[in-house]
Amino acid sequence: MIGIWLRRYAEKDGRGYPDWAMRYAPIVRRLYRIHPAARRIVEIGANANGFAWFAHRPVIAVDRDPVHLREARAAQSIYAVVADACALPFAAGSADVCVCVDTLEHLPAESRAEALREMVRIAADDGVSVIAFPAGGAAARAEAEIRAAYRNLTGATIPWLEQHAALGLPDAEAVRAMLAECAPGRRIAIEANTPVCVWRWMWRILLCGWPGRGNALFQALLRLLTPVLTRWHMGTCYRIVFWLEPEADRN
């Protein structure tokens, strides 16, 4: 009974999986600081606890999978658009903010440059583009460890991690070069997000049952720690965040 109550507490608002908050909360905080008047926000890649959940404002969510969009719309305030990231159905300069978090690694490597060009294209001259994704050898090794631990525990696989392995994580330097090429004159700011050690520890608890029968308790403790975890970006990080901002918006 206590375990059931703890799990309900941990999962009642999506923060039982603090990776959602660790992805989005730092982006929301910076965005409020540099572009507080942003109204037309487009997110590429939909999920049940996306940008709208943490920003507390409506978002245009784009995904090529209607199931993802239905799940997103059930949990937050979004306008759902079925479309491909490489062919966004929006006019040039029509978005105040374009956000793409943990989606680029789910696109084939040969499609990533076109998707980045589309994100830059739809952002207004005074707008902001945010692209975040797992990158680097440490991130790849941590993912391989969690994939193996989950397979050993359950005999099954984690589809999104298997897709990461099949497609390969984006190369951060290649993405920076692509953005510099398709957005000349715009400032590129780079931030680290989520220490690899925290990411690995967190997913061992959430997916691999560690430490055994105490999982519900530790999941509840994770939720309590979430406000601290969203501000901890020391050491080698799992995720990198690129910000494309107007040159004048130096912060």
Short mmCIF file of N, CA and C in Angstrom, two decimals, residues 88-191:
data_model
loop_
_atom_site.label_atom_id
_atom_site.label_comp_id
_atom_site.label_asym_id
_atom_site.label_seq_id
_atom_site.Cartn_x
_atom_site.Cartn_y
_atom_site.Cartn_z
N LEU A 88 8.45 21.73 -42.45
CA LEU A 88 7.53 22.35 -41.50
C LEU A 88 6.51 23.23 -42.24
N PRO A 89 5.23 23.10 -41.93
CA PRO A 89 4.19 23.84 -42.66
C PRO A 89 3.95 25.24 -42.11
N PHE A 90 5.02 26.01 -41.92
CA PHE A 90 4.92 27.35 -41.37
C PHE A 90 5.70 28.31 -42.25
N ALA A 91 5.24 29.55 -42.30
CA ALA A 91 5.93 30.56 -43.10
C ALA A 91 7.26 30.93 -42.47
N ALA A 92 8.18 31.39 -43.28
CA ALA A 92 9.47 31.84 -42.78
C ALA A 92 9.27 32.98 -41.78
N GLY A 93 9.98 32.90 -40.67
CA GLY A 93 9.93 33.96 -39.67
C GLY A 93 8.64 34.02 -38.86
N SER A 94 7.86 32.96 -38.85
CA SER A 94 6.55 33.01 -38.22
C SER A 94 6.55 32.60 -36.74
N ALA A 95 7.67 32.08 -36.23
CA ALA A 95 7.70 31.60 -34.85
C ALA A 95 8.58 32.50 -33.99
N ASP A 96 8.07 32.86 -32.81
CA ASP A 96 8.90 33.59 -31.86
C ASP A 96 9.99 32.68 -31.30
N VAL A 97 9.62 31.42 -31.07
CA VAL A 97 10.54 30.43 -30.52
C VAL A 97 10.31 29.11 -31.22
N CYS A 98 11.40 28.45 -31.59
CA CYS A 98 11.34 27.08 -32.11
C CYS A 98 12.17 26.21 -31.18
N VAL A 99 11.54 25.19 -30.62
CA VAL A 99 12.19 24.32 -29.64
C VAL A 99 12.23 22.89 -30.18
N CYS A 100 13.38 22.26 -30.06
CA CYS A 100 13.52 20.86 -30.47
C CYS A 100 14.38 20.18 -29.41
N VAL A 101 13.75 19.41 -28.54
CA VAL A 101 14.46 18.79 -27.41
C VAL A 101 14.39 17.27 -27.52
N ASP A 102 15.55 16.63 -27.58
CA ASP A 102 15.65 15.17 -27.65
C ASP A 102 14.82 14.58 -28.79
N THR A 103 14.91 15.23 -29.93
CA THR A 103 14.24 14.75 -31.14
C THR A 103 15.24 14.53 -32.27
N LEU A 104 16.27 15.35 -32.36
CA LEU A 104 17.21 15.28 -33.48
C LEU A 104 17.84 13.89 -33.59
N GLU A 105 18.09 13.25 -32.45
CA GLU A 105 18.72 11.92 -32.47
C GLU A 105 17.79 10.83 -32.98
N HIS A 106 16.49 11.16 -33.12
CA HIS A 106 15.53 10.19 -33.65
C HIS A 106 15.33 10.36 -35.15
N LEU A 107 16.04 11.31 -35.75
CA LEU A 107 16.00 11.50 -37.20
C LEU A 107 17.20 10.81 -37.83
N PRO A 108 17.03 10.25 -39.04
CA PRO A 108 18.18 9.69 -39.74
C PRO A 108 19.28 10.75 -39.91
N ALA A 109 20.52 10.33 -39.84
CA ALA A 109 21.63 11.28 -39.90
C ALA A 109 21.56 12.17 -41.14
N GLU A 110 21.12 11.59 -42.26
CA GLU A 110 21.07 12.36 -43.51
C GLU A 110 19.95 13.40 -43.52
N SER A 111 19.01 13.33 -42.56
CA SER A 111 17.89 14.27 -42.52
C SER A 111 18.11 15.41 -41.52
N ARG A 112 19.12 15.30 -40.71
CA ARG A 112 19.27 16.26 -39.59
C ARG A 112 19.58 17.68 -40.07
N ALA A 113 20.42 17.80 -41.10
CA ALA A 113 20.77 19.14 -41.59
C ALA A 113 19.53 19.85 -42.12
N GLU A 114 18.68 19.14 -42.86
CA GLU A 114 17.46 19.76 -43.40
C GLU A 114 16.52 20.16 -42.27
N ALA A 115 16.39 19.33 -41.24
CA ALA A 115 15.54 19.67 -40.11
C ALA A 115 16.05 20.93 -39.41
N LEU A 116 17.36 21.03 -39.24
CA LEU A 116 17.93 22.23 -38.62
C LEU A 116 17.65 23.47 -39.46
N ARG A 117 17.78 23.34 -40.78
CA ARG A 117 17.49 24.48 -41.66
C ARG A 117 16.05 24.92 -41.53
N GLU A 118 15.13 23.96 -41.40
CA GLU A 118 13.72 24.30 -41.24
C GLU A 118 13.46 25.03 -39.92
N MET A 119 14.11 24.59 -38.86
CA MET A 119 13.94 25.26 -37.57
C MET A 119 14.43 26.69 -37.62
N VAL A 120 15.55 26.89 -38.29
CA VAL A 120 16.08 28.25 -38.44
C VAL A 120 15.17 29.08 -39.32
N ARG A 121 14.66 28.48 -40.39
CA ARG A 121 13.81 29.21 -41.34
C ARG A 121 12.56 29.79 -40.69
N ILE A 122 11.91 29.03 -39.83
CA ILE A 122 10.62 29.50 -39.29
C ILE A 122 10.80 30.47 -38.13
N ALA A 123 12.00 30.61 -37.59
CA ALA A 123 12.21 31.52 -36.46
C ALA A 123 12.25 32.97 -36.96
N ALA A 124 11.57 33.86 -36.24
CA ALA A 124 11.55 35.28 -36.59
C ALA A 124 12.94 35.88 -36.42
N ASP A 125 13.16 37.05 -37.04
CA ASP A 125 14.46 37.71 -36.95
C ASP A 125 14.85 37.99 -35.50
N ASP A 126 13.85 38.31 -34.68
CA ASP A 126 14.13 38.56 -33.27
C ASP A 126 13.76 37.36 -32.40
N GLY A 127 13.60 36.21 -33.05
CA GLY A 127 13.20 35.01 -32.34
C GLY A 127 14.39 34.18 -31.88
N VAL A 128 14.06 33.04 -31.27
CA VAL A 128 15.07 32.16 -30.68
C VAL A 128 14.80 30.73 -31.12
N SER A 129 15.87 30.01 -31.45
CA SER A 129 15.76 28.58 -31.72
C SER A 129 16.57 27.82 -30.67
N VAL A 130 16.01 26.72 -30.17
CA VAL A 130 16.66 25.93 -29.14
C VAL A 130 16.69 24.48 -29.60
N ILE A 131 17.88 23.92 -29.72
CA ILE A 131 18.03 22.53 -30.16
C ILE A 131 18.85 21.79 -29.11
N ALA A 132 18.27 20.75 -28.51
CA ALA A 132 18.95 19.99 -27.46
C ALA A 132 18.92 18.51 -27.80
N PHE A 133 20.01 17.81 -27.48
CA PHE A 133 20.08 16.38 -27.80
C PHE A 133 21.23 15.75 -27.02
N PRO A 134 21.16 14.44 -26.75
CA PRO A 134 22.30 13.75 -26.14
C PRO A 134 23.45 13.66 -27.13
N ALA A 135 24.67 13.83 -26.62
CA ALA A 135 25.82 13.84 -27.52
C ALA A 135 27.07 13.41 -26.77
N GLY A 136 28.01 12.85 -27.51
CA GLY A 136 29.31 12.53 -26.95
C GLY A 136 29.46 11.08 -26.54
N GLY A 137 30.72 10.67 -26.40
CA GLY A 137 31.00 9.29 -26.04
C GLY A 137 30.46 8.88 -24.68
N ALA A 138 30.53 9.78 -23.70
CA ALA A 138 30.03 9.44 -22.36
C ALA A 138 28.53 9.17 -22.40
N ALA A 139 27.79 9.96 -23.16
CA ALA A 139 26.35 9.75 -23.28
C ALA A 139 26.06 8.41 -23.96
N ALA A 140 26.80 8.11 -25.02
CA ALA A 140 26.59 6.84 -25.73
C ALA A 140 26.90 5.65 -24.83
N ARG A 141 27.97 5.75 -24.04
CA ARG A 141 28.32 4.65 -23.13
C ARG A 141 27.27 4.48 -22.03
N ALA A 142 26.76 5.58 -21.51
CA ALA A 142 25.72 5.50 -20.48
C ALA A 142 24.45 4.87 -21.04
N GLU A 143 24.09 5.23 -22.26
CA GLU A 143 22.91 4.61 -22.88
C GLU A 143 23.11 3.12 -23.09
N ALA A 144 24.30 2.74 -23.54
CA ALA A 144 24.57 1.31 -23.75
C ALA A 144 24.48 0.54 -22.43
N GLU A 145 24.93 1.15 -21.34
CA GLU A 145 24.85 0.51 -20.03
C GLU A 145 23.41 0.29 -19.60
N ILE A 146 22.56 1.31 -19.81
CA ILE A 146 21.15 1.18 -19.41
C ILE A 146 20.43 0.19 -20.32
N ARG A 147 20.74 0.19 -21.60
CA ARG A 147 20.12 -0.78 -22.52
C ARG A 147 20.45 -2.20 -22.08
N ALA A 148 21.71 -2.43 -21.74
CA ALA A 148 22.13 -3.77 -21.33
C ALA A 148 21.50 -4.17 -20.00
N ALA A 149 21.46 -3.25 -19.03
CA ALA A 149 20.89 -3.55 -17.72
C ALA A 149 19.40 -3.87 -17.84
N TYR A 150 18.70 -3.12 -18.69
CA TYR A 150 17.26 -3.35 -18.87
C TYR A 150 17.02 -4.69 -19.56
N ARG A 151 17.85 -5.01 -20.55
CA ARG A 151 17.70 -6.28 -21.26
C ARG A 151 17.98 -7.46 -20.33
N ASN A 152 18.99 -7.32 -19.47
CA ASN A 152 19.31 -8.39 -18.52
C ASN A 152 18.20 -8.58 -17.49
N LEU A 153 17.55 -7.48 -17.11
CA LEU A 153 16.50 -7.54 -16.09
C LEU A 153 15.19 -8.08 -16.64
N THR A 154 14.81 -7.63 -17.85
CA THR A 154 13.47 -7.91 -18.36
C THR A 154 13.45 -8.80 -19.60
N GLY A 155 14.57 -8.91 -20.28
CA GLY A 155 14.59 -9.63 -21.54
C GLY A 155 14.02 -8.82 -22.69
N ALA A 156 13.66 -7.58 -22.44
CA ALA A 156 13.06 -6.71 -23.46
C ALA A 156 14.01 -5.56 -23.79
N THR A 157 13.57 -4.70 -24.69
CA THR A 157 14.38 -3.55 -25.09
C THR A 157 13.60 -2.27 -24.84
N ILE A 158 14.32 -1.15 -24.84
CA ILE A 158 13.73 0.18 -24.70
C ILE A 158 13.73 0.82 -26.08
N PRO A 159 12.58 0.95 -26.73
CA PRO A 159 12.56 1.38 -28.14
C PRO A 159 13.31 2.67 -28.42
N TRP A 160 13.14 3.69 -27.57
CA TRP A 160 13.78 4.97 -27.88
C TRP A 160 15.30 4.88 -27.75
N LEU A 161 15.79 4.07 -26.81
CA LEU A 161 17.24 3.90 -26.71
C LEU A 161 17.78 3.04 -27.85
N GLU A 162 17.00 2.06 -28.27
CA GLU A 162 17.43 1.25 -29.41
C GLU A 162 17.52 2.11 -30.67
N GLN A 163 16.60 3.07 -30.80
CA GLN A 163 16.65 3.95 -31.96
C GLN A 163 17.88 4.86 -31.90
N HIS A 164 18.22 5.34 -30.69
CA HIS A 164 19.45 6.12 -30.55
C HIS A 164 20.65 5.33 -31.07
N ALA A 165 20.73 4.05 -30.65
CA ALA A 165 21.86 3.21 -31.04
C ALA A 165 21.87 2.97 -32.55
N ALA A 166 20.70 2.75 -33.12
CA ALA A 166 20.63 2.45 -34.55
C ALA A 166 20.99 3.65 -35.42
N LEU A 167 20.55 4.84 -35.01
CA LEU A 167 20.76 6.03 -35.82
C LEU A 167 22.04 6.78 -35.46
N GLY A 168 22.52 6.56 -34.25
CA GLY A 168 23.70 7.28 -33.79
C GLY A 168 23.35 8.64 -33.22
N LEU A 169 24.01 9.01 -32.13
CA LEU A 169 23.76 10.32 -31.54
C LEU A 169 24.35 11.41 -32.44
N PRO A 170 23.70 12.56 -32.51
CA PRO A 170 24.24 13.66 -33.32
C PRO A 170 25.61 14.09 -32.81
N ASP A 171 26.44 14.54 -33.72
CA ASP A 171 27.75 15.08 -33.39
C ASP A 171 27.61 16.57 -33.10
N ALA A 172 27.98 16.99 -31.90
CA ALA A 172 27.75 18.37 -31.48
C ALA A 172 28.49 19.37 -32.36
N GLU A 173 29.72 19.07 -32.74
CA GLU A 173 30.48 20.00 -33.57
C GLU A 173 29.87 20.11 -34.97
N ALA A 174 29.37 18.99 -35.50
CA ALA A 174 28.72 19.02 -36.80
C ALA A 174 27.44 19.86 -36.75
N VAL A 175 26.69 19.73 -35.67
CA VAL A 175 25.47 20.53 -35.52
C VAL A 175 25.82 22.01 -35.41
N ARG A 176 26.85 22.33 -34.63
CA ARG A 176 27.26 23.74 -34.52
C ARG A 176 27.63 24.31 -35.88
N ALA A 177 28.36 23.53 -36.68
CA ALA A 177 28.75 24.00 -38.00
C ALA A 177 27.54 24.19 -38.91
N MET A 178 26.58 23.26 -38.84
CA MET A 178 25.36 23.39 -39.64
C MET A 178 24.59 24.65 -39.26
N LEU A 179 24.48 24.91 -37.96
CA LEU A 179 23.74 26.09 -37.51
C LEU A 179 24.45 27.37 -37.93
N ALA A 180 25.77 27.38 -37.84
CA ALA A 180 26.52 28.57 -38.25
C ALA A 180 26.33 28.83 -39.74
N GLU A 181 26.22 27.76 -40.53
CA GLU A 181 26.06 27.90 -41.97
C GLU A 181 24.67 28.41 -42.34
N CYS A 182 23.64 27.87 -41.69
CA CYS A 182 22.28 28.25 -42.10
C CYS A 182 21.72 29.44 -41.32
N ALA A 183 22.45 29.92 -40.31
CA ALA A 183 21.98 31.09 -39.55
C ALA A 183 23.12 32.08 -39.37
N PRO A 184 23.71 32.57 -40.47
CA PRO A 184 24.82 33.53 -40.34
C PRO A 184 24.35 34.81 -39.66
N GLY A 185 25.19 35.37 -38.84
CA GLY A 185 24.84 36.61 -38.16
C GLY A 185 24.09 36.42 -36.86
N ARG A 186 23.76 35.17 -36.53
CA ARG A 186 23.07 34.93 -35.27
C ARG A 186 24.05 34.34 -34.26
N ARG A 187 23.85 34.70 -33.02
CA ARG A 187 24.71 34.21 -31.95
C ARG A 187 24.35 32.77 -31.61
N ILE A 188 25.36 31.92 -31.44
CA ILE A 188 25.15 30.54 -31.02
C ILE A 188 25.70 30.40 -29.60
N ALA A 189 24.83 30.14 -28.66
CA ALA A 189 25.23 29.89 -27.27
C ALA A 189 25.06 28.39 -27.00
N ILE A 190 25.98 27.83 -26.24
CA ILE A 190 25.98 26.39 -25.97
C ILE A 190 25.95 26.17 -24.47
N GLU A 191 25.06 25.28 -24.04
CA GLU A 191 24.94 24.94 -22.63
C GLU A 191 24.97 23.42 -22.46
#
